[in-house]
PDB file of C-alpha atoms and ligand atoms in Angstrom:
ATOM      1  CA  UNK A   1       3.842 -17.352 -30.771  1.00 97.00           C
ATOM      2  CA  UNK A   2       0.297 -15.651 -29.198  1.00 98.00           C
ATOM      3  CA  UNK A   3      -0.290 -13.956 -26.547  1.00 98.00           C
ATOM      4  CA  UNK A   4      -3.795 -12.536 -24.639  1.00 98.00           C
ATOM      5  CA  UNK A   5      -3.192  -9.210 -22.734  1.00 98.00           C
ATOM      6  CA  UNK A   6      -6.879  -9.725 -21.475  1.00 97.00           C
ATOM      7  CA  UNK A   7      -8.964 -12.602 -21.037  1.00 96.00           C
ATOM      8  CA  UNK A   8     -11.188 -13.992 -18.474  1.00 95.00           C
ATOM      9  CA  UNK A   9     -10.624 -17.937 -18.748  1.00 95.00           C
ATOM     10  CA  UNK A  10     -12.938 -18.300 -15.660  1.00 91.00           C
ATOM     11  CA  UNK A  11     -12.009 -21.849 -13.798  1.00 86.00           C
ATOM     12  CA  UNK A  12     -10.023 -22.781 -17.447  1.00 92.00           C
ATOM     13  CA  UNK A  13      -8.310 -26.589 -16.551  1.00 94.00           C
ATOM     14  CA  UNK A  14      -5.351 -27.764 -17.143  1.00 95.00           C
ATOM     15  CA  UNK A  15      -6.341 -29.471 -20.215  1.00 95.00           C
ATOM     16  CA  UNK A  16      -7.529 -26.203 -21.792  1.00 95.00           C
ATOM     17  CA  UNK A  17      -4.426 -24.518 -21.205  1.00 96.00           C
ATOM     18  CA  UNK A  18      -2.326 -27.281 -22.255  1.00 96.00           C
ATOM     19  CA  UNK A  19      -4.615 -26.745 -26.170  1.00 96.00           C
ATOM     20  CA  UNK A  20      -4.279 -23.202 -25.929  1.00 97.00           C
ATOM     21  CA  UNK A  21      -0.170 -23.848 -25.533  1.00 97.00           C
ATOM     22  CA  UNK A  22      -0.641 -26.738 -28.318  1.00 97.00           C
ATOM     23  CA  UNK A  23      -2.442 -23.631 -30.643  1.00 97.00           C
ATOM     24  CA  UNK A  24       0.545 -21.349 -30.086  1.00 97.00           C
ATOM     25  CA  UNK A  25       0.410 -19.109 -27.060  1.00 98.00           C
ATOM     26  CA  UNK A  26       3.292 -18.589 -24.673  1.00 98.00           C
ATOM     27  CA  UNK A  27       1.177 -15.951 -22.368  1.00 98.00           C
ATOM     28  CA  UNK A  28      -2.234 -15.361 -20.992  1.00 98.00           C
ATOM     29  CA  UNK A  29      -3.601 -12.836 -18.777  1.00 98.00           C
ATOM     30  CA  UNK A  30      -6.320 -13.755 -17.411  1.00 98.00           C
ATOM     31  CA  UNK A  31      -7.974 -10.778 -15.826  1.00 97.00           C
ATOM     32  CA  UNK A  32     -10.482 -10.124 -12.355  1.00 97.00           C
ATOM     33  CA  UNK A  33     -13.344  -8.135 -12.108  1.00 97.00           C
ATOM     34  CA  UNK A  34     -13.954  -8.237  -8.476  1.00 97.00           C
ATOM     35  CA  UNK A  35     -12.798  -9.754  -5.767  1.00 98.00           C
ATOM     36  CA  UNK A  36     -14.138 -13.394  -6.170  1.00 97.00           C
ATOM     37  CA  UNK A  37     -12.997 -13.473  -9.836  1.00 97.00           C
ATOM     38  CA  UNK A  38      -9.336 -11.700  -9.111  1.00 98.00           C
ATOM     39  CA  UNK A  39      -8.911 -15.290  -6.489  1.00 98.00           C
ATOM     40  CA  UNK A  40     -10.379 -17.295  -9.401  1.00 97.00           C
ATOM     41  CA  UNK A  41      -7.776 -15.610 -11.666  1.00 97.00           C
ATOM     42  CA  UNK A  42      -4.882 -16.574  -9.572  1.00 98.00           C
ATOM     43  CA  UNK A  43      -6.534 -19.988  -8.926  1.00 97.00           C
ATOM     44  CA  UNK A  44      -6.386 -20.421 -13.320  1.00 97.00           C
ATOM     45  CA  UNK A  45      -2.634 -19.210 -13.227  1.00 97.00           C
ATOM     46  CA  UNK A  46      -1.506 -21.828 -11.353  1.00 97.00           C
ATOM     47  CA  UNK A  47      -2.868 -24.341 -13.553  1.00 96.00           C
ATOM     48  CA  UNK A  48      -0.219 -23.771 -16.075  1.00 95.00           C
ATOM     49  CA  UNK A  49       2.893 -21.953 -16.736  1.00 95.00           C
ATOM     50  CA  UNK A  50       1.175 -19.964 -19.850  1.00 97.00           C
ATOM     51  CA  UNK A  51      -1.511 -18.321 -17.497  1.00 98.00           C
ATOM     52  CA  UNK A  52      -0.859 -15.441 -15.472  1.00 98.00           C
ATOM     53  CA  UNK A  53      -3.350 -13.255 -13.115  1.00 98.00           C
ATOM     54  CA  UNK A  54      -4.214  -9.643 -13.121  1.00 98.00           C
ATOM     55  CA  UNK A  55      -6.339  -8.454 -10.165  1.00 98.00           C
ATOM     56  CA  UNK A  56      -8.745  -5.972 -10.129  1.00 98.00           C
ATOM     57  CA  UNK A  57     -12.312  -4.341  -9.814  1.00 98.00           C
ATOM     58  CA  UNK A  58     -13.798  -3.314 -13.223  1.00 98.00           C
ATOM     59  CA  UNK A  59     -15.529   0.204 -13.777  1.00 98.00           C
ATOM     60  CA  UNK A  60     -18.830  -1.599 -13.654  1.00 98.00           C
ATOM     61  CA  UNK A  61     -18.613  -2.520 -10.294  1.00 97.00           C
ATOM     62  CA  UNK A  62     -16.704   0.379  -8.766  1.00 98.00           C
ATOM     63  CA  UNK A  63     -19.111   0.763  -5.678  1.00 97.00           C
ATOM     64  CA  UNK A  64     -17.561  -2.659  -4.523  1.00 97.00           C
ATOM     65  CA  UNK A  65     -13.887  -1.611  -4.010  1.00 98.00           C
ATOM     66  CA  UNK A  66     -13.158  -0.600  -0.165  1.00 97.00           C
ATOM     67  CA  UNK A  67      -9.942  -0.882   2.051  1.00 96.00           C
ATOM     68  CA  UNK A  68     -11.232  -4.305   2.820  1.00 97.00           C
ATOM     69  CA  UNK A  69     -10.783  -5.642  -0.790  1.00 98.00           C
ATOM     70  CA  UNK A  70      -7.640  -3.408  -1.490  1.00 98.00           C
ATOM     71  CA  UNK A  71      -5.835  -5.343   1.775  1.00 98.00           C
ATOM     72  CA  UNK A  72      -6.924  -8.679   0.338  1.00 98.00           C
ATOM     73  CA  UNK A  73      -5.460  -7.667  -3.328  1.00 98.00           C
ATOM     74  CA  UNK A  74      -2.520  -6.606  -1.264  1.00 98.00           C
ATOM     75  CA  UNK A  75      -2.448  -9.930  -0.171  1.00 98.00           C
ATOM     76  CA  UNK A  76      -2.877 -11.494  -3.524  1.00 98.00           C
ATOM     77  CA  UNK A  77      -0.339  -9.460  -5.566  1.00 98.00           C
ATOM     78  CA  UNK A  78       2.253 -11.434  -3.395  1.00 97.00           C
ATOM     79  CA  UNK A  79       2.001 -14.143  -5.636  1.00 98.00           C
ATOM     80  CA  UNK A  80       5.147 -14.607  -8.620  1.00 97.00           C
ATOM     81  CA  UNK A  81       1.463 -15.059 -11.072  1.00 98.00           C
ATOM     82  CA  UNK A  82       0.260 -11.845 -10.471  1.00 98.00           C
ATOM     83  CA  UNK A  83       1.432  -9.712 -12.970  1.00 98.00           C
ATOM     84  CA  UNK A  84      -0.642  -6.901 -13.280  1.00 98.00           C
ATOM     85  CA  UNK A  85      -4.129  -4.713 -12.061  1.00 98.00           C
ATOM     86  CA  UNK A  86      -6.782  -4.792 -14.426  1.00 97.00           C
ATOM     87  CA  UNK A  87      -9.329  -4.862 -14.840  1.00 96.00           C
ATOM     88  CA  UNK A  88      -9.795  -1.302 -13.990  1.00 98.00           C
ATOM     89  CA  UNK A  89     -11.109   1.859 -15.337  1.00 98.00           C
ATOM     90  CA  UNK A  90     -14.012   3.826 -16.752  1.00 98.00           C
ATOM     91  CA  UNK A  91     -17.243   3.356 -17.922  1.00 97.00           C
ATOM     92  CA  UNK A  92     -19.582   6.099 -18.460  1.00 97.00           C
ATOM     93  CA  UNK A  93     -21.567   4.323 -21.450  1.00 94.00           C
ATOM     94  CA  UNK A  94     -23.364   1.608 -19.466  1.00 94.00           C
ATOM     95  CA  UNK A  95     -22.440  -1.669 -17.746  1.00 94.00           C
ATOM     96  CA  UNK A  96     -22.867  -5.459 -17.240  1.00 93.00           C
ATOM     97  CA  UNK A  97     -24.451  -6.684 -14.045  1.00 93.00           C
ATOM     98  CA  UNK A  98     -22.947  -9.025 -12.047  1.00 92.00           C
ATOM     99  CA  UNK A  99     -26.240 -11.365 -13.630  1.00 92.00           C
ATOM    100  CA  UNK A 100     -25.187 -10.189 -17.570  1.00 90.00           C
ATOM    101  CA  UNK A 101     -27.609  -7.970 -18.143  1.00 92.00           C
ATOM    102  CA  UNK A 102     -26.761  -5.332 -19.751  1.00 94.00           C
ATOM    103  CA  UNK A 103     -28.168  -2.429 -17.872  1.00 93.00           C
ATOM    104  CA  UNK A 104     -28.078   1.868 -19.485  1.00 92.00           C
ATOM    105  CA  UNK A 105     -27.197   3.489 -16.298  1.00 93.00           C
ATOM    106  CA  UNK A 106     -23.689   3.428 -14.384  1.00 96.00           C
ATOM    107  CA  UNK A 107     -21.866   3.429 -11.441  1.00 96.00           C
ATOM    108  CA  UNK A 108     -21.831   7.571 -10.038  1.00 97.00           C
ATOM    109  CA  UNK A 109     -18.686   8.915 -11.909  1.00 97.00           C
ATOM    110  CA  UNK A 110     -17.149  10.415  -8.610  1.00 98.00           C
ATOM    111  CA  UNK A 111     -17.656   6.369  -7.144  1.00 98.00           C
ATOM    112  CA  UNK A 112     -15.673   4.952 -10.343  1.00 98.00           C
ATOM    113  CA  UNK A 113     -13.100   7.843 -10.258  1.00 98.00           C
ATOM    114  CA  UNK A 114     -12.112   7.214  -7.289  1.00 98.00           C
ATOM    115  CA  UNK A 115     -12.168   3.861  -7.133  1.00 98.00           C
ATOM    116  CA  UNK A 116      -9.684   3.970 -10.567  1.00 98.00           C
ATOM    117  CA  UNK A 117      -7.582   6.377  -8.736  1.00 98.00           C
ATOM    118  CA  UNK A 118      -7.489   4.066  -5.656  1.00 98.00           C
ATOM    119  CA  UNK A 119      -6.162   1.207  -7.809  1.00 98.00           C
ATOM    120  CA  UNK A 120      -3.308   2.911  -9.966  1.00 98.00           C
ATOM    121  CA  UNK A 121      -1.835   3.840  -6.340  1.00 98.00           C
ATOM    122  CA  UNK A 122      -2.532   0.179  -5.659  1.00 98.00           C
ATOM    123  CA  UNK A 123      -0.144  -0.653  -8.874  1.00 98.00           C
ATOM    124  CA  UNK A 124       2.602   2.101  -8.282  1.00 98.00           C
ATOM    125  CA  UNK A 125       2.850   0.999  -4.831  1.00 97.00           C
ATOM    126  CA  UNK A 126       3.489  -2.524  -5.921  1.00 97.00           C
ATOM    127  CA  UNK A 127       5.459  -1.608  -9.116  1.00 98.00           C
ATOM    128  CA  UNK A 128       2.833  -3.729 -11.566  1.00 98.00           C
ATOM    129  CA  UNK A 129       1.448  -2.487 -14.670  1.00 98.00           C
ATOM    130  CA  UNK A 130      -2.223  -1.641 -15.148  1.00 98.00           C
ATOM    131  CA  UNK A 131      -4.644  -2.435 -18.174  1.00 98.00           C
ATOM    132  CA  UNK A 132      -7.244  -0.349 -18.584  1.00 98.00           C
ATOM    133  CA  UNK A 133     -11.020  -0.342 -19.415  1.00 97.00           C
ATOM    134  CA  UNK A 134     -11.477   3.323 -21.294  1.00 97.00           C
ATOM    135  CA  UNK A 135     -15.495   4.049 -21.824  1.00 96.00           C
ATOM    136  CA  UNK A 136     -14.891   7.543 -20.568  1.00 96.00           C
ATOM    137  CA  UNK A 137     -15.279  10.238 -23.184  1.00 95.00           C
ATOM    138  CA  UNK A 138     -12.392  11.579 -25.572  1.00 92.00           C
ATOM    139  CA  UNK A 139      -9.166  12.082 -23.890  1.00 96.00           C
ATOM    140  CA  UNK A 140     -10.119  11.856 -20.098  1.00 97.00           C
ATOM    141  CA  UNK A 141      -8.747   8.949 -19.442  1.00 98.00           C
ATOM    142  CA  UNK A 142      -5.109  10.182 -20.947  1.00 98.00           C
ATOM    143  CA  UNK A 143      -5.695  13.038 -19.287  1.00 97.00           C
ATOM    144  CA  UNK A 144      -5.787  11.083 -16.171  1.00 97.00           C
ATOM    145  CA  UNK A 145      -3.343   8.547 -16.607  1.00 98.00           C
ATOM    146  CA  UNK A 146      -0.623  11.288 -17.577  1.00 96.00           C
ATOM    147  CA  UNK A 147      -0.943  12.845 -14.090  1.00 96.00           C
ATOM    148  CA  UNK A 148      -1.320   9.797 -12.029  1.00 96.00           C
ATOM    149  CA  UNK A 149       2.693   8.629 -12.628  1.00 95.00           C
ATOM    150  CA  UNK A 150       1.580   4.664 -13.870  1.00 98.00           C
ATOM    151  CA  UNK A 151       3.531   5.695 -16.787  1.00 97.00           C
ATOM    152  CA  UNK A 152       6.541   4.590 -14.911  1.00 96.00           C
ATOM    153  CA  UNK A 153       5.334   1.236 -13.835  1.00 97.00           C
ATOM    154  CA  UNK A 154       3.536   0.530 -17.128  1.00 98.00           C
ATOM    155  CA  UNK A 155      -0.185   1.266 -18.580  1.00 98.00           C
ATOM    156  CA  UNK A 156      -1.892  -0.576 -21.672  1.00 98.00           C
ATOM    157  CA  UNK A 157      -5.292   0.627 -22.993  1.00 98.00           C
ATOM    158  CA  UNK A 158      -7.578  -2.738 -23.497  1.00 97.00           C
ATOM    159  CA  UNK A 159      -9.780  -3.182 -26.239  1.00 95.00           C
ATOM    160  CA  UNK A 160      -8.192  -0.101 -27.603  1.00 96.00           C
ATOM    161  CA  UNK A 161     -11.742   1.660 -29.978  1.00 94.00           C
ATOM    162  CA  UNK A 162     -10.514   5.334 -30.490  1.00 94.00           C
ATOM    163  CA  UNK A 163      -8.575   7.637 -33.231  1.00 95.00           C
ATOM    164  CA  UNK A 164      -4.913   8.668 -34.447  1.00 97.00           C
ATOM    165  CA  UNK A 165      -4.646  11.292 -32.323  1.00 97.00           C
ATOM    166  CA  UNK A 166      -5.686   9.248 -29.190  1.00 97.00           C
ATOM    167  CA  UNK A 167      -3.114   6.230 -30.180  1.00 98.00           C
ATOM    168  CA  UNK A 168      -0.401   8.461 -30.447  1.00 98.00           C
ATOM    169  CA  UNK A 169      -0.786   9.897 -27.711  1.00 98.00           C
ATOM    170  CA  UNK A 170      -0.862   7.003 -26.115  1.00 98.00           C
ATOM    171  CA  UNK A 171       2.663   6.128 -27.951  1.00 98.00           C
ATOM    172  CA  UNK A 172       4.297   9.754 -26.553  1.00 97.00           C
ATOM    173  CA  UNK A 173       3.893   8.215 -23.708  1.00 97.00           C
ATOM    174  CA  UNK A 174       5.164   4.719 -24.199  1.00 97.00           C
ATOM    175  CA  UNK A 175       0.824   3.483 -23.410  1.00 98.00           C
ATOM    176  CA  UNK A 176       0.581   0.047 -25.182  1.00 98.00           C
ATOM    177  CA  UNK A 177      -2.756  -0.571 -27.239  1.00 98.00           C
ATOM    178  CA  UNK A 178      -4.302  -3.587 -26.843  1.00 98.00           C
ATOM    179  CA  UNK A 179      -6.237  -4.704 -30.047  1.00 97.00           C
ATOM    180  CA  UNK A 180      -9.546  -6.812 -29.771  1.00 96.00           C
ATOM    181  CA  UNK A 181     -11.473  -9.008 -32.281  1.00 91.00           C
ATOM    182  CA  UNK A 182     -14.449  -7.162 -32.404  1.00 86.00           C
ATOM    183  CA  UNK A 183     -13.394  -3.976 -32.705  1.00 89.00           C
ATOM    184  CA  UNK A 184     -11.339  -4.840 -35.900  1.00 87.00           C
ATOM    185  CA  UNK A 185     -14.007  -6.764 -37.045  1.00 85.00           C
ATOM    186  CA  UNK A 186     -16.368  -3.544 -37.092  1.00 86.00           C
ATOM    187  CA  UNK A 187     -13.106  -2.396 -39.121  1.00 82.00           C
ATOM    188  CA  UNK A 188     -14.474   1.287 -38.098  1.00 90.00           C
ATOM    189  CA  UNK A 189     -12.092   4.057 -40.272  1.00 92.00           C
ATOM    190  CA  UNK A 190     -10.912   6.072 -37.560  1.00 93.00           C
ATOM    191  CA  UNK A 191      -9.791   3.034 -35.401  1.00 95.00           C
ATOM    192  CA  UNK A 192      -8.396   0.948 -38.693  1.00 95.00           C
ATOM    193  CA  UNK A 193      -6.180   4.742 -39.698  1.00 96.00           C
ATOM    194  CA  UNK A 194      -4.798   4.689 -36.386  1.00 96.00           C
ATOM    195  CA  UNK A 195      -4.128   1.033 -36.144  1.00 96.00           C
ATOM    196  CA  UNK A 196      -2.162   1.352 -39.374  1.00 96.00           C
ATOM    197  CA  UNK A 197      -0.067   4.298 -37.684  1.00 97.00           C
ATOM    198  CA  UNK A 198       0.971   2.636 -34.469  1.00 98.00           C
ATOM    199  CA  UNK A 199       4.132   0.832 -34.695  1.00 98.00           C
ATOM    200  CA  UNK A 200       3.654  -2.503 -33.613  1.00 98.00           C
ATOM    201  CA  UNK A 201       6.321  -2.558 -31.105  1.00 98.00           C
ATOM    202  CA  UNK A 202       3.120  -0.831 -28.692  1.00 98.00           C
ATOM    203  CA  UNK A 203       0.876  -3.179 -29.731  1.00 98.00           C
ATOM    204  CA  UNK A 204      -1.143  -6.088 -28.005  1.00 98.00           C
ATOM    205  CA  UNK A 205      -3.539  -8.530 -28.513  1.00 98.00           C
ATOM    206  CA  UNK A 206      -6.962  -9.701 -26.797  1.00 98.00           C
ATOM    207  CA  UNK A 207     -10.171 -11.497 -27.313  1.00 96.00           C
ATOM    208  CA  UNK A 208     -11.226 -10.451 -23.749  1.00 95.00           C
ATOM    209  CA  UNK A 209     -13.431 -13.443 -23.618  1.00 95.00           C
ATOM    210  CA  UNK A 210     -12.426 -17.263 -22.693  1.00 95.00           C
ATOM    211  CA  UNK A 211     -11.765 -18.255 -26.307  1.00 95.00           C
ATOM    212  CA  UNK A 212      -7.956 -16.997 -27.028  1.00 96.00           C
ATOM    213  CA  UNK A 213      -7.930 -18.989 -30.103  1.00 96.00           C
ATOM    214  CA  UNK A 214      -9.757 -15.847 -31.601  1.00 96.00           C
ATOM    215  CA  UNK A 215      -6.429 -14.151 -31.041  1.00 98.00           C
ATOM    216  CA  UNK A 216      -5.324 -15.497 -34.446  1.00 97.00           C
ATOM    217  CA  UNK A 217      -7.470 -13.951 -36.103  1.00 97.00           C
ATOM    218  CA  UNK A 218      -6.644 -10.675 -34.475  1.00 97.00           C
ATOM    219  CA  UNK A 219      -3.065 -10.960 -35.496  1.00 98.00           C
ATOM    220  CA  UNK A 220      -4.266 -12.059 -39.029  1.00 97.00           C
ATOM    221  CA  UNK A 221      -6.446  -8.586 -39.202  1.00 95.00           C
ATOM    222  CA  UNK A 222      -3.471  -6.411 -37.623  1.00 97.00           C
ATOM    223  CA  UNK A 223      -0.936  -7.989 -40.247  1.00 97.00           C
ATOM    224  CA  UNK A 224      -3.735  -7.557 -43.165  1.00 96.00           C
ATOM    225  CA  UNK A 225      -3.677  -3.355 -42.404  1.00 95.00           C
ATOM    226  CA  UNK A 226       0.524  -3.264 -41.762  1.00 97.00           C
ATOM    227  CA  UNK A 227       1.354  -5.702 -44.398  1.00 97.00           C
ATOM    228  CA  UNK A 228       2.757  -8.307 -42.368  1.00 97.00           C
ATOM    229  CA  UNK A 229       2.504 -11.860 -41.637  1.00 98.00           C
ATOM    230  CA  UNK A 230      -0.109 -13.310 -39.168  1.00 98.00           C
ATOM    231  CA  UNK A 231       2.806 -14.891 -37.063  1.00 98.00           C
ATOM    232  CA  UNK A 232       5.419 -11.688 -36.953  1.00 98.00           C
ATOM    233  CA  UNK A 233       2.547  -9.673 -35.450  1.00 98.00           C
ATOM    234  CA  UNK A 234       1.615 -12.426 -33.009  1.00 98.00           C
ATOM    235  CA  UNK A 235       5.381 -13.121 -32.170  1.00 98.00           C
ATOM    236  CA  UNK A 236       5.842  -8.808 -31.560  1.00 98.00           C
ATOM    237  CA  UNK A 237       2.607  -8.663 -29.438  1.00 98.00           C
ATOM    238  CA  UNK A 238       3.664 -11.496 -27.140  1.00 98.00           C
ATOM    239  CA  UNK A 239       7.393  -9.732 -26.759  1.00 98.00           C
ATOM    240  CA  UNK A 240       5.651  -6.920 -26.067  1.00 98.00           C
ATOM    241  CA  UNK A 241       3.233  -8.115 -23.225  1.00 98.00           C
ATOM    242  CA  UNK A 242       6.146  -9.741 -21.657  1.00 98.00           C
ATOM    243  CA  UNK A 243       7.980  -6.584 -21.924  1.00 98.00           C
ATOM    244  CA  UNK A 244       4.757  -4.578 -20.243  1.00 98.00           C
ATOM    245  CA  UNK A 245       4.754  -7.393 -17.381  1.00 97.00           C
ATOM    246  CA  UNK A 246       8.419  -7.728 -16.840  1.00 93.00           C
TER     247      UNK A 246
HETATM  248 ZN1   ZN B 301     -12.570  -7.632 -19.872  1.00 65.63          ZN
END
């Protein structure tokens, strides 16, 4: 059993969904990064049972979130397949354009926190769980997520890259970490120490790309570190997701 806690499957068909069920997984959250994708996301979910939307506007395009587009993901979060709000967050390291270039500069920190504090009150007001995009230094993002209350309604940190002390944190305050393939492929010491201390119970998994099948992989790396089997950690992860979006 697999599960993706973020993905972005695009306009994924039927057909692909029905392989990525054949290969395994059970769950996948496909997730928005604006407006346009957040419908596409919803569009995907009702393809197949297995897919489920999260709606949101990502750090890197934090100047396009207004009241407009939070009325319209008002709108949208009355759907059963809308599970969660992500992609949101922080991004102080660079971005993507909408065009995929990759670009130095950012969005004007007071623009993105605001527009990250706009959409946890978005998720606490409709009782969903938030994953979030953490490029912001150290612990400012903890720091932040502590105050803002989402701990009741549910918070996972996505492509989880940080230390021991940041992961159990995040555990004190029941935050799930969501592991990605490349960052335990760079199998960095800090990241693989705390990895090794979190018990898997707060533990996800991700590709965040539109190839879950590299999900296995992820669970084989996880179970390689806690000396486990590929399948136990991708059976936990998928428990836990559901238990995040539940
Ligand atoms: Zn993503």
């Amino acid at each position: 059993m697999y599960s993706e806690s973020h993905c972005h499957l695009g306009d994924m068909t039927y057909d692909d969904l029905i392989d990525a069920e054949k290969k395994g997984f059970t769950l996948l959250l496909t997730a928005g990064i604006d407006l346009p994708s957040s419908e596409q996301a919803l569009e995907t979910a009702h393809r197949h049972p297995i897919a489920k939307a999260c709606i949101g506007v990502h750090p890197w395009y934090a100047d396009e979130f207004n009241n407009s587009v939070r009325n319209e993901f008002l709108g949208l979060a009355e759907d059963e397949d809308c599970v969660a709000i992500s992609e949101i967050g922080l991004d102080f390291m660079g971005r993507m354009t909408h065009e995929w270039v990759r670009e130095e500069t950012f969005i004007d920190p007071k623009i993105q926190y605001e527009t990250l504090d706009a959409q946890l009150g978005l998720a606490r007001e409709l009782s969903l769980p938030v994953l979030v995009h953490d490029r912001a230094p150290k612990m400012d993002m903890l720091d932040l997520l502590e105050r803002s209350g989402n701990t009741n309604t549910g918070i996972a940190i996505h492509g989880f890259s940080k230390d021991l002390d940041y992961a159990r944190r995040c555990v004190d305050n029941g935050i799930f970490l969501s592991i990605g393939l490349r960052t335990i492929q760079s199998a960095e010491v800090g990241f693989i120490k705390a990895l090794k201390e979190t018990p898997l119970e707060y533990l996800l998994t991700e590709t965040d790309s539109s190839k879950p099948e590299g999900v296995h992989t992820v669970c084989k790396l996880i179970a390689d570190v806690k000396g486990l089997t590929q399948e136990e950690v991708g059976r936990v992860a998928t428990e836990n997701l559901m238990r995040l979006i539940s």
